[in-house]
Amino acid sequence: MASTDDIIDLFIIGGGINGCGVARDAAGRGLSVTLAEMHDIGGATSSASTKLFHGGLRYLEYFDIRLVREALIEREVLLRAMPHISWPMRFVLPYHKDMRFEGDTPTSKLLSFAMPWMKGRRPAWLIRLGLFLYDNLGGRQILPGTKTLTLPGTAEGQPLDPKFTRAYEYSDCWVEDARLVVLNARDAQARGATILPRTKVVATARHADHWIIRTEDSRTGQTTLHMARIVVNAAGPWVGKLIDGALDVNTAEKVRLVRGSHIVTRKLFDHDKAYFFQGTDGRIIFAIPYETDFTLIGTTDAPHDDADIRPVCTDAEMDYLIDFANQYFRNDITRDDVVWTYSGVRPLYDDGARTATATTREYVLKLNDADGAPALNIFGGKITTYRRLAEAVMAKLDPHLPVHEPDWTAGVPLPGGDFAVDGVPGMIDKLQADFPFLTPFWANRLLRAYGTESWDVLGDACCEDDLGTAFGATLTEREVRWLIDKEFAMRAEDVVWRRSKLGLRMQKGEIEVLDNWITRNL
């Protein structure tokens, strides 16, 4: 029989934002934790979001007041903990009298009954009411409230079709999603967790008081046995496959896979505000300033059949997003304007909704302990509420845990985030003063990625040559070594498409050189 000293408290399957958030929370409470991710940390859904900490304005139409309120409160909690990778952003919602609801929302049904002459159109007063609730449900302290804009002759109106003469401007937050995941993983590791990227769970055995989990390292093929009191299934799109396969847990809960695709174009407007566009089909998309010189447009809601099928933005989805945006922009965009696309699969809890758009975004936690050692399955969730989800997981598991420490993560900064929310400009100035060879773009990029750790990344460098091989687009050997040693990067795509978005600026040949260098030096 195994010694209890060999049995850890939690084994977490899945290195997305939910898994890494739970690992950080649990390790910070003094629990022993191992996390296994079969691909790169944050390599699937969690690095393919629309990259917003937001309350979900459109969820008000579904009367999801609790979800919206929790997310609105979390925006500012998270903003304080990571001011380098998250920042306030203003959103411009152009208004036109022909805007319509999605037909299946409770609000649209109520309005159709009470005001049939509107024929599904959104009246201005209703939008303003929704924004009033959005402003006040979460008790804002940092973010400014909604205001009305008159668009003609303004920077916000210039890119838009002249038919839009009025807009509402409200607040939400931007977040670098992939960096959010890796910083949670790093902090979990610093607090004692074992993080195993590119390690797949291939089999489990359930006993009365513990699990035996067999993993396989995808790089070496080596298998390892782990023992844990509790298994947490945070596998995202693969949560259902694990339930039916390696875990073999008896549950009626199902996951609904929904693909969200995005396109990235050259910069379409010259200000730092985002747009919230409402379609005639009732759906919404965002057009967001992205990586200084680009615009991000998304997202779609399309059924996705199998988690093992890599999600890609289809031609139909690309055309949908282009046509949608062209209903608003003064100058039409085409496929030729698209420089990159990406897609992620949202693992939503299957609540039986008729459409993917109407499916709940609430997270659902299901604990199974009737057949032996506990297993907790995580369904759904939003990136904005990942920290609250982790607290809810710990509360759910509390009767089965050997220690009972209180919630602690609110307000505790992630690595590099130990400075004031409004401190970025001053930090950039100081970074350039300490390292005069940095260009403004370079200094801004580093500070936004690493915060106060930017100085650690650059070390004792006095000039650019001190940073070693230059791979292009300000990426140097010194930074890549940091990403390998500290942030679990193992391939060029980890570096240029997740830890950064320098793939938008680097040439194919430069990325190949980087990949070869990493292979030789890993």
JSON list of N, CA, C and O in Angstrom, two decimals, residues 334-382:
[
{"chain": "A", "resi": 334, "resn": "THR", "atom": "N", "xyz": [-11.96, 43.59, -47.06]},
{"chain": "A", "resi": 334, "resn": "THR", "atom": "CA", "xyz": [-12.06, 42.36, -47.85]},
{"chain": "A", "resi": 334, "resn": "THR", "atom": "C", "xyz": [-11.12, 41.32, -47.25]},
{"chain": "A", "resi": 334, "resn": "THR", "atom": "O", "xyz": [-10.35, 41.60, -46.31]},
{"chain": "A", "resi": 335, "resn": "ARG", "atom": "N", "xyz": [-11.15, 40.14, -47.83]},
{"chain": "A", "resi": 335, "resn": "ARG", "atom": "CA", "xyz": [-10.22, 39.09, -47.37]},
{"chain": "A", "resi": 335, "resn": "ARG", "atom": "C", "xyz": [-8.77, 39.52, -47.52]},
{"chain": "A", "resi": 335, "resn": "ARG", "atom": "O", "xyz": [-7.90, 39.08, -46.75]},
{"chain": "A", "resi": 336, "resn": "ASP", "atom": "N", "xyz": [-8.48, 40.37, -48.47]},
{"chain": "A", "resi": 336, "resn": "ASP", "atom": "CA", "xyz": [-7.10, 40.82, -48.68]},
{"chain": "A", "resi": 336, "resn": "ASP", "atom": "C", "xyz": [-6.59, 41.64, -47.50]},
{"chain": "A", "resi": 336, "resn": "ASP", "atom": "O", "xyz": [-5.37, 41.79, -47.32]},
{"chain": "A", "resi": 337, "resn": "ASP", "atom": "N", "xyz": [-7.49, 42.18, -46.69]},
{"chain": "A", "resi": 337, "resn": "ASP", "atom": "CA", "xyz": [-7.08, 42.97, -45.53]},
{"chain": "A", "resi": 337, "resn": "ASP", "atom": "C", "xyz": [-6.77, 42.10, -44.31]},
{"chain": "A", "resi": 337, "resn": "ASP", "atom": "O", "xyz": [-6.21, 42.60, -43.32]},
{"chain": "A", "resi": 338, "resn": "VAL", "atom": "N", "xyz": [-7.12, 40.83, -44.38]},
{"chain": "A", "resi": 338, "resn": "VAL", "atom": "CA", "xyz": [-6.94, 39.94, -43.23]},
{"chain": "A", "resi": 338, "resn": "VAL", "atom": "C", "xyz": [-5.51, 39.42, -43.22]},
{"chain": "A", "resi": 338, "resn": "VAL", "atom": "O", "xyz": [-5.04, 38.82, -44.19]},
{"chain": "A", "resi": 339, "resn": "VAL", "atom": "N", "xyz": [-4.80, 39.64, -42.09]},
{"chain": "A", "resi": 339, "resn": "VAL", "atom": "CA", "xyz": [-3.41, 39.20, -41.98]},
{"chain": "A", "resi": 339, "resn": "VAL", "atom": "C", "xyz": [-3.27, 37.94, -41.13]},
{"chain": "A", "resi": 339, "resn": "VAL", "atom": "O", "xyz": [-2.22, 37.27, -41.17]},
{"chain": "A", "resi": 340, "resn": "TRP", "atom": "N", "xyz": [-4.28, 37.62, -40.34]},
{"chain": "A", "resi": 340, "resn": "TRP", "atom": "CA", "xyz": [-4.20, 36.44, -39.46]},
{"chain": "A", "resi": 340, "resn": "TRP", "atom": "C", "xyz": [-5.60, 36.09, -38.99]},
{"chain": "A", "resi": 340, "resn": "TRP", "atom": "O", "xyz": [-6.47, 36.97, -38.90]},
{"chain": "A", "resi": 341, "resn": "THR", "atom": "N", "xyz": [-5.83, 34.83, -38.74]},
{"chain": "A", "resi": 341, "resn": "THR", "atom": "CA", "xyz": [-7.08, 34.37, -38.13]},
{"chain": "A", "resi": 341, "resn": "THR", "atom": "C", "xyz": [-6.75, 33.40, -37.01]},
{"chain": "A", "resi": 341, "resn": "THR", "atom": "O", "xyz": [-5.69, 32.76, -37.02]},
{"chain": "A", "resi": 342, "resn": "TYR", "atom": "N", "xyz": [-7.63, 33.30, -36.05]},
{"chain": "A", "resi": 342, "resn": "TYR", "atom": "CA", "xyz": [-7.48, 32.26, -35.03]},
{"chain": "A", "resi": 342, "resn": "TYR", "atom": "C", "xyz": [-8.86, 31.85, -34.52]},
{"chain": "A", "resi": 342, "resn": "TYR", "atom": "O", "xyz": [-9.83, 32.61, -34.64]},
{"chain": "A", "resi": 343, "resn": "SER", "atom": "N", "xyz": [-8.93, 30.66, -33.96]},
{"chain": "A", "resi": 343, "resn": "SER", "atom": "CA", "xyz": [-10.19, 30.12, -33.45]},
{"chain": "A", "resi": 343, "resn": "SER", "atom": "C", "xyz": [-9.95, 29.37, -32.16]},
{"chain": "A", "resi": 343, "resn": "SER", "atom": "O", "xyz": [-8.89, 28.77, -31.96]},
{"chain": "A", "resi": 344, "resn": "GLY", "atom": "N", "xyz": [-10.95, 29.39, -31.30]},
{"chain": "A", "resi": 344, "resn": "GLY", "atom": "CA", "xyz": [-10.93, 28.60, -30.08]},
{"chain": "A", "resi": 344, "resn": "GLY", "atom": "C", "xyz": [-12.25, 27.91, -29.90]},
{"chain": "A", "resi": 344, "resn": "GLY", "atom": "O", "xyz": [-13.27, 28.31, -30.46]},
{"chain": "A", "resi": 345, "resn": "VAL", "atom": "N", "xyz": [-12.24, 26.86, -29.09]},
{"chain": "A", "resi": 345, "resn": "VAL", "atom": "CA", "xyz": [-13.46, 26.09, -28.83]},
{"chain": "A", "resi": 345, "resn": "VAL", "atom": "C", "xyz": [-13.88, 26.33, -27.39]},
{"chain": "A", "resi": 345, "resn": "VAL", "atom": "O", "xyz": [-13.15, 26.01, -26.45]},
{"chain": "A", "resi": 346, "resn": "ARG", "atom": "N", "xyz": [-15.06, 26.91, -27.21]},
{"chain": "A", "resi": 346, "resn": "ARG", "atom": "CA", "xyz": [-15.58, 27.15, -25.86]},
{"chain": "A", "resi": 346, "resn": "ARG", "atom": "C", "xyz": [-16.28, 25.89, -25.36]},
{"chain": "A", "resi": 346, "resn": "ARG", "atom": "O", "xyz": [-17.18, 25.38, -26.01]},
{"chain": "A", "resi": 347, "resn": "PRO", "atom": "N", "xyz": [-15.89, 25.39, -24.19]},
{"chain": "A", "resi": 347, "resn": "PRO", "atom": "CA", "xyz": [-16.54, 24.20, -23.63]},
{"chain": "A", "resi": 347, "resn": "PRO", "atom": "C", "xyz": [-17.70, 24.59, -22.73]},
{"chain": "A", "resi": 347, "resn": "PRO", "atom": "O", "xyz": [-17.59, 24.63, -21.52]},
{"chain": "A", "resi": 348, "resn": "LEU", "atom": "N", "xyz": [-18.85, 24.90, -23.32]},
{"chain": "A", "resi": 348, "resn": "LEU", "atom": "CA", "xyz": [-19.99, 25.41, -22.55]},
{"chain": "A", "resi": 348, "resn": "LEU", "atom": "C", "xyz": [-20.78, 24.26, -21.94]},
{"chain": "A", "resi": 348, "resn": "LEU", "atom": "O", "xyz": [-20.85, 23.16, -22.49]},
{"chain": "A", "resi": 349, "resn": "TYR", "atom": "N", "xyz": [-21.37, 24.54, -20.80]},
{"chain": "A", "resi": 349, "resn": "TYR", "atom": "CA", "xyz": [-22.26, 23.56, -20.18]},
{"chain": "A", "resi": 349, "resn": "TYR", "atom": "C", "xyz": [-23.51, 23.43, -21.03]},
{"chain": "A", "resi": 349, "resn": "TYR", "atom": "O", "xyz": [-24.16, 24.42, -21.39]},
{"chain": "A", "resi": 350, "resn": "ASP", "atom": "N", "xyz": [-23.86, 22.20, -21.38]},
{"chain": "A", "resi": 350, "resn": "ASP", "atom": "CA", "xyz": [-25.00, 21.96, -22.27]},
{"chain": "A", "resi": 350, "resn": "ASP", "atom": "C", "xyz": [-26.29, 22.07, -21.48]},
{"chain": "A", "resi": 350, "resn": "ASP", "atom": "O", "xyz": [-26.71, 21.14, -20.78]},
{"chain": "A", "resi": 351, "resn": "ASP", "atom": "N", "xyz": [-26.93, 23.25, -21.59]},
{"chain": "A", "resi": 351, "resn": "ASP", "atom": "CA", "xyz": [-28.18, 23.48, -20.86]},
{"chain": "A", "resi": 351, "resn": "ASP", "atom": "C", "xyz": [-29.40, 23.28, -21.74]},
{"chain": "A", "resi": 351, "resn": "ASP", "atom": "O", "xyz": [-30.52, 23.63, -21.34]},
{"chain": "A", "resi": 352, "resn": "GLY", "atom": "N", "xyz": [-29.19, 22.75, -22.95]},
{"chain": "A", "resi": 352, "resn": "GLY", "atom": "CA", "xyz": [-30.32, 22.46, -23.83]},
{"chain": "A", "resi": 352, "resn": "GLY", "atom": "C", "xyz": [-30.80, 23.64, -24.65]},
{"chain": "A", "resi": 352, "resn": "GLY", "atom": "O", "xyz": [-31.84, 23.53, -25.32]},
{"chain": "A", "resi": 353, "resn": "ALA", "atom": "N", "xyz": [-30.06, 24.76, -24.62]},
{"chain": "A", "resi": 353, "resn": "ALA", "atom": "CA", "xyz": [-30.48, 25.94, -25.41]},
{"chain": "A", "resi": 353, "resn": "ALA", "atom": "C", "xyz": [-30.51, 25.59, -26.89]},
{"chain": "A", "resi": 353, "resn": "ALA", "atom": "O", "xyz": [-29.73, 24.77, -27.39]},
{"chain": "A", "resi": 354, "resn": "ARG", "atom": "N", "xyz": [-31.40, 26.28, -27.62]},
{"chain": "A", "resi": 354, "resn": "ARG", "atom": "CA", "xyz": [-31.59, 25.95, -29.04]},
{"chain": "A", "resi": 354, "resn": "ARG", "atom": "C", "xyz": [-30.40, 26.36, -29.89]},
{"chain": "A", "resi": 354, "resn": "ARG", "atom": "O", "xyz": [-30.07, 25.69, -30.86]},
{"chain": "A", "resi": 355, "resn": "THR", "atom": "N", "xyz": [-29.73, 27.46, -29.55]},
{"chain": "A", "resi": 355, "resn": "THR", "atom": "CA", "xyz": [-28.60, 27.93, -30.35]},
{"chain": "A", "resi": 355, "resn": "THR", "atom": "C", "xyz": [-27.35, 28.02, -29.49]},
{"chain": "A", "resi": 355, "resn": "THR", "atom": "O", "xyz": [-27.41, 28.11, -28.26]},
{"chain": "A", "resi": 356, "resn": "ALA", "atom": "N", "xyz": [-26.20, 28.03, -30.19]},
{"chain": "A", "resi": 356, "resn": "ALA", "atom": "CA", "xyz": [-24.93, 28.18, -29.49]},
{"chain": "A", "resi": 356, "resn": "ALA", "atom": "C", "xyz": [-24.85, 29.52, -28.77]},
{"chain": "A", "resi": 356, "resn": "ALA", "atom": "O", "xyz": [-24.35, 29.63, -27.65]},
{"chain": "A", "resi": 357, "resn": "THR", "atom": "N", "xyz": [-25.37, 30.56, -29.40]},
{"chain": "A", "resi": 357, "resn": "THR", "atom": "CA", "xyz": [-25.31, 31.90, -28.81]},
{"chain": "A", "resi": 357, "resn": "THR", "atom": "C", "xyz": [-26.09, 31.97, -27.51]},
{"chain": "A", "resi": 357, "resn": "THR", "atom": "O", "xyz": [-25.70, 32.67, -26.57]},
{"chain": "A", "resi": 358, "resn": "ALA", "atom": "N", "xyz": [-27.19, 31.23, -27.43]},
{"chain": "A", "resi": 358, "resn": "ALA", "atom": "CA", "xyz": [-28.06, 31.29, -26.24]},
{"chain": "A", "resi": 358, "resn": "ALA", "atom": "C", "xyz": [-27.58, 30.39, -25.11]},
{"chain": "A", "resi": 358, "resn": "ALA", "atom": "O", "xyz": [-28.07, 30.50, -23.98]},
{"chain": "A", "resi": 359, "resn": "THR", "atom": "N", "xyz": [-26.61, 29.51, -25.36]},
{"chain": "A", "resi": 359, "resn": "THR", "atom": "CA", "xyz": [-26.13, 28.60, -24.34]},
{"chain": "A", "resi": 359, "resn": "THR", "atom": "C", "xyz": [-25.48, 29.37, -23.19]},
{"chain": "A", "resi": 359, "resn": "THR", "atom": "O", "xyz": [-24.74, 30.33, -23.42]},
{"chain": "A", "resi": 360, "resn": "THR", "atom": "N", "xyz": [-25.73, 28.94, -21.97]},
{"chain": "A", "resi": 360, "resn": "THR", "atom": "CA", "xyz": [-25.24, 29.68, -20.82]},
{"chain": "A", "resi": 360, "resn": "THR", "atom": "C", "xyz": [-23.72, 29.79, -20.80]},
{"chain": "A", "resi": 360, "resn": "THR", "atom": "O", "xyz": [-23.00, 28.87, -21.22]},
{"chain": "A", "resi": 361, "resn": "ARG", "atom": "N", "xyz": [-23.23, 30.95, -20.32]},
{"chain": "A", "resi": 361, "resn": "ARG", "atom": "CA", "xyz": [-21.79, 31.15, -20.10]},
{"chain": "A", "resi": 361, "resn": "ARG", "atom": "C", "xyz": [-21.44, 30.97, -18.63]},
{"chain": "A", "resi": 361, "resn": "ARG", "atom": "O", "xyz": [-20.30, 31.19, -18.23]},
{"chain": "A", "resi": 362, "resn": "GLU", "atom": "N", "xyz": [-22.41, 30.58, -17.81]},
{"chain": "A", "resi": 362, "resn": "GLU", "atom": "CA", "xyz": [-22.14, 30.28, -16.41]},
{"chain": "A", "resi": 362, "resn": "GLU", "atom": "C", "xyz": [-21.21, 29.07, -16.32]},
{"chain": "A", "resi": 362, "resn": "GLU", "atom": "O", "xyz": [-21.30, 28.13, -17.12]},
{"chain": "A", "resi": 363, "resn": "TYR", "atom": "N", "xyz": [-20.34, 29.07, -15.32]},
{"chain": "A", "resi": 363, "resn": "TYR", "atom": "CA", "xyz": [-19.57, 27.85, -15.07]},
{"chain": "A", "resi": 363, "resn": "TYR", "atom": "C", "xyz": [-20.39, 26.92, -14.19]},
{"chain": "A", "resi": 363, "resn": "TYR", "atom": "O", "xyz": [-21.21, 27.35, -13.37]},
{"chain": "A", "resi": 364, "resn": "VAL", "atom": "N", "xyz": [-20.19, 25.64, -14.38]},
{"chain": "A", "resi": 364, "resn": "VAL", "atom": "CA", "xyz": [-20.92, 24.61, -13.64]},
{"chain": "A", "resi": 364, "resn": "VAL", "atom": "C", "xyz": [-19.89, 23.63, -13.09]},
{"chain": "A", "resi": 364, "resn": "VAL", "atom": "O", "xyz": [-19.06, 23.11, -13.84]},
{"chain": "A", "resi": 365, "resn": "LEU", "atom": "N", "xyz": [-19.94, 23.38, -11.80]},
{"chain": "A", "resi": 365, "resn": "LEU", "atom": "CA", "xyz": [-19.00, 22.47, -11.13]},
{"chain": "A", "resi": 365, "resn": "LEU", "atom": "C", "xyz": [-19.78, 21.26, -10.65]},
{"chain": "A", "resi": 365, "resn": "LEU", "atom": "O", "xyz": [-20.76, 21.40, -9.91]},
{"chain": "A", "resi": 366, "resn": "LYS", "atom": "N", "xyz": [-19.33, 20.08, -11.05]},
{"chain": "A", "resi": 366, "resn": "LYS", "atom": "CA", "xyz": [-20.02, 18.85, -10.65]},
{"chain": "A", "resi": 366, "resn": "LYS", "atom": "C", "xyz": [-19.04, 17.94, -9.92]},
{"chain": "A", "resi": 366, "resn": "LYS", "atom": "O", "xyz": [-18.05, 17.48, -10.49]},
{"chain": "A", "resi": 367, "resn": "LEU", "atom": "N", "xyz": [-19.32, 17.70, -8.65]},
{"chain": "A", "resi": 367, "resn": "LEU", "atom": "CA", "xyz": [-18.48, 16.85, -7.82]},
{"chain": "A", "resi": 367, "resn": "LEU", "atom": "C", "xyz": [-19.04, 15.45, -7.79]},
{"chain": "A", "resi": 367, "resn": "LEU", "atom": "O", "xyz": [-20.23, 15.25, -7.49]},
{"chain": "A", "resi": 368, "resn": "ASN", "atom": "N", "xyz": [-18.20, 14.47, -8.09]},
{"chain": "A", "resi": 368, "resn": "ASN", "atom": "CA", "xyz": [-18.60, 13.06, -8.08]},
{"chain": "A", "resi": 368, "resn": "ASN", "atom": "C", "xyz": [-17.75, 12.35, -7.03]},
{"chain": "A", "resi": 368, "resn": "ASN", "atom": "O", "xyz": [-16.53, 12.20, -7.19]},
{"chain": "A", "resi": 369, "resn": "ASP", "atom": "N", "xyz": [-18.38, 11.95, -5.94]},
{"chain": "A", "resi": 369, "resn": "ASP", "atom": "CA", "xyz": [-17.64, 11.23, -4.89]},
{"chain": "A", "resi": 369, "resn": "ASP", "atom": "C", "xyz": [-18.37, 9.98, -4.42]},
{"chain": "A", "resi": 369, "resn": "ASP", "atom": "O", "xyz": [-18.04, 9.40, -3.38]},
{"chain": "A", "resi": 370, "resn": "ALA", "atom": "N", "xyz": [-19.37, 9.55, -5.20]},
{"chain": "A", "resi": 370, "resn": "ALA", "atom": "CA", "xyz": [-20.17, 8.39, -4.78]},
{"chain": "A", "resi": 370, "resn": "ALA", "atom": "C", "xyz": [-19.45, 7.07, -5.02]},
{"chain": "A", "resi": 370, "resn": "ALA", "atom": "O", "xyz": [-19.74, 6.08, -4.34]},
{"chain": "A", "resi": 371, "resn": "ASP", "atom": "N", "xyz": [-18.51, 7.06, -5.95]},
{"chain": "A", "resi": 371, "resn": "ASP", "atom": "CA", "xyz": [-17.88, 5.79, -6.34]},
{"chain": "A", "resi": 371, "resn": "ASP", "atom": "C", "xyz": [-16.44, 5.69, -5.88]},
{"chain": "A", "resi": 371, "resn": "ASP", "atom": "O", "xyz": [-15.67, 4.88, -6.40]},
{"chain": "A", "resi": 372, "resn": "GLY", "atom": "N", "xyz": [-16.04, 6.52, -4.92]},
{"chain": "A", "resi": 372, "resn": "GLY", "atom": "CA", "xyz": [-14.67, 6.46, -4.45]},
{"chain": "A", "resi": 372, "resn": "GLY", "atom": "C", "xyz": [-14.11, 7.85, -4.24]},
{"chain": "A", "resi": 372, "resn": "GLY", "atom": "O", "xyz": [-14.83, 8.79, -3.88]},
{"chain": "A", "resi": 373, "resn": "ALA", "atom": "N", "xyz": [-12.82, 8.00, -4.48]},
{"chain": "A", "resi": 373, "resn": "ALA", "atom": "CA", "xyz": [-12.15, 9.30, -4.29]},
{"chain": "A", "resi": 373, "resn": "ALA", "atom": "C", "xyz": [-12.83, 10.36, -5.16]},
{"chain": "A", "resi": 373, "resn": "ALA", "atom": "O", "xyz": [-13.30, 10.07, -6.26]},
{"chain": "A", "resi": 374, "resn": "PRO", "atom": "N", "xyz": [-12.90, 11.60, -4.68]},
{"chain": "A", "resi": 374, "resn": "PRO", "atom": "CA", "xyz": [-13.63, 12.65, -5.40]},
{"chain": "A", "resi": 374, "resn": "PRO", "atom": "C", "xyz": [-13.01, 13.00, -6.75]},
{"chain": "A", "resi": 374, "resn": "PRO", "atom": "O", "xyz": [-11.79, 13.02, -6.92]},
{"chain": "A", "resi": 375, "resn": "ALA", "atom": "N", "xyz": [-13.90, 13.32, -7.68]},
{"chain": "A", "resi": 375, "resn": "ALA", "atom": "CA", "xyz": [-13.52, 13.91, -8.97]},
{"chain": "A", "resi": 375, "resn": "ALA", "atom": "C", "xyz": [-14.43, 15.11, -9.19]},
{"chain": "A", "resi": 375, "resn": "ALA", "atom": "O", "xyz": [-15.64, 15.02, -9.00]},
{"chain": "A", "resi": 376, "resn": "LEU", "atom": "N", "xyz": [-13.84, 16.24, -9.57]},
{"chain": "A", "resi": 376, "resn": "LEU", "atom": "CA", "xyz": [-14.63, 17.43, -9.83]},
{"chain": "A", "resi": 376, "resn": "LEU", "atom": "C", "xyz": [-14.46, 17.82, -11.29]},
{"chain": "A", "resi": 376, "resn": "LEU", "atom": "O", "xyz": [-13.34, 18.01, -11.77]},
{"chain": "A", "resi": 377, "resn": "ASN", "atom": "N", "xyz": [-15.59, 17.92, -11.99]},
{"chain": "A", "resi": 377, "resn": "ASN", "atom": "CA", "xyz": [-15.58, 18.29, -13.41]},
{"chain": "A", "resi": 377, "resn": "ASN", "atom": "C", "xyz": [-16.02, 19.74, -13.56]},
{"chain": "A", "resi": 377, "resn": "ASN", "atom": "O", "xyz": [-17.02, 20.17, -12.99]},
{"chain": "A", "resi": 378, "resn": "ILE", "atom": "N", "xyz": [-15.26, 20.50, -14.36]},
{"chain": "A", "resi": 378, "resn": "ILE", "atom": "CA", "xyz": [-15.54, 21.92, -14.59]},
{"chain": "A", "resi": 378, "resn": "ILE", "atom": "C", "xyz": [-16.10, 22.09, -16.00]},
{"chain": "A", "resi": 378, "resn": "ILE", "atom": "O", "xyz": [-15.45, 21.72, -16.98]},
{"chain": "A", "resi": 379, "resn": "PHE", "atom": "N", "xyz": [-17.29, 22.67, -16.08]},
{"chain": "A", "resi": 379, "resn": "PHE", "atom": "CA", "xyz": [-17.92, 22.97, -17.36]},
{"chain": "A", "resi": 379, "resn": "PHE", "atom": "C", "xyz": [-18.02, 24.48, -17.53]},
{"chain": "A", "resi": 379, "resn": "PHE", "atom": "O", "xyz": [-18.41, 25.19, -16.60]},
{"chain": "A", "resi": 380, "resn": "GLY", "atom": "N", "xyz": [-17.71, 24.95, -18.73]},
{"chain": "A", "resi": 380, "resn": "GLY", "atom": "CA", "xyz": [-17.96, 26.35, -19.06]},
{"chain": "A", "resi": 380, "resn": "GLY", "atom": "C", "xyz": [-17.05, 27.30, -18.33]},
{"chain": "A", "resi": 380, "resn": "GLY", "atom": "O", "xyz": [-15.93, 26.99, -17.93]},
{"chain": "A", "resi": 381, "resn": "GLY", "atom": "N", "xyz": [-17.57, 28.52, -18.15]},
{"chain": "A", "resi": 381, "resn": "GLY", "atom": "CA", "xyz": [-16.80, 29.58, -17.50]},
{"chain": "A", "resi": 381, "resn": "GLY", "atom": "C", "xyz": [-16.35, 30.63, -18.49]},
{"chain": "A", "resi": 381, "resn": "GLY", "atom": "O", "xyz": [-16.31, 30.41, -19.70]},
{"chain": "A", "resi": 382, "resn": "LYS", "atom": "N", "xyz": [-16.05, 31.81, -17.95]},
{"chain": "A", "resi": 382, "resn": "LYS", "atom": "CA", "xyz": [-15.54, 32.93, -18.73]},
{"chain": "A", "resi": 382, "resn": "LYS", "atom": "C", "xyz": [-14.17, 33.32, -18.19]},
{"chain": "A", "resi": 382, "resn": "LYS", "atom": "O", "xyz": [-13.91, 33.18, -17.00]}
]
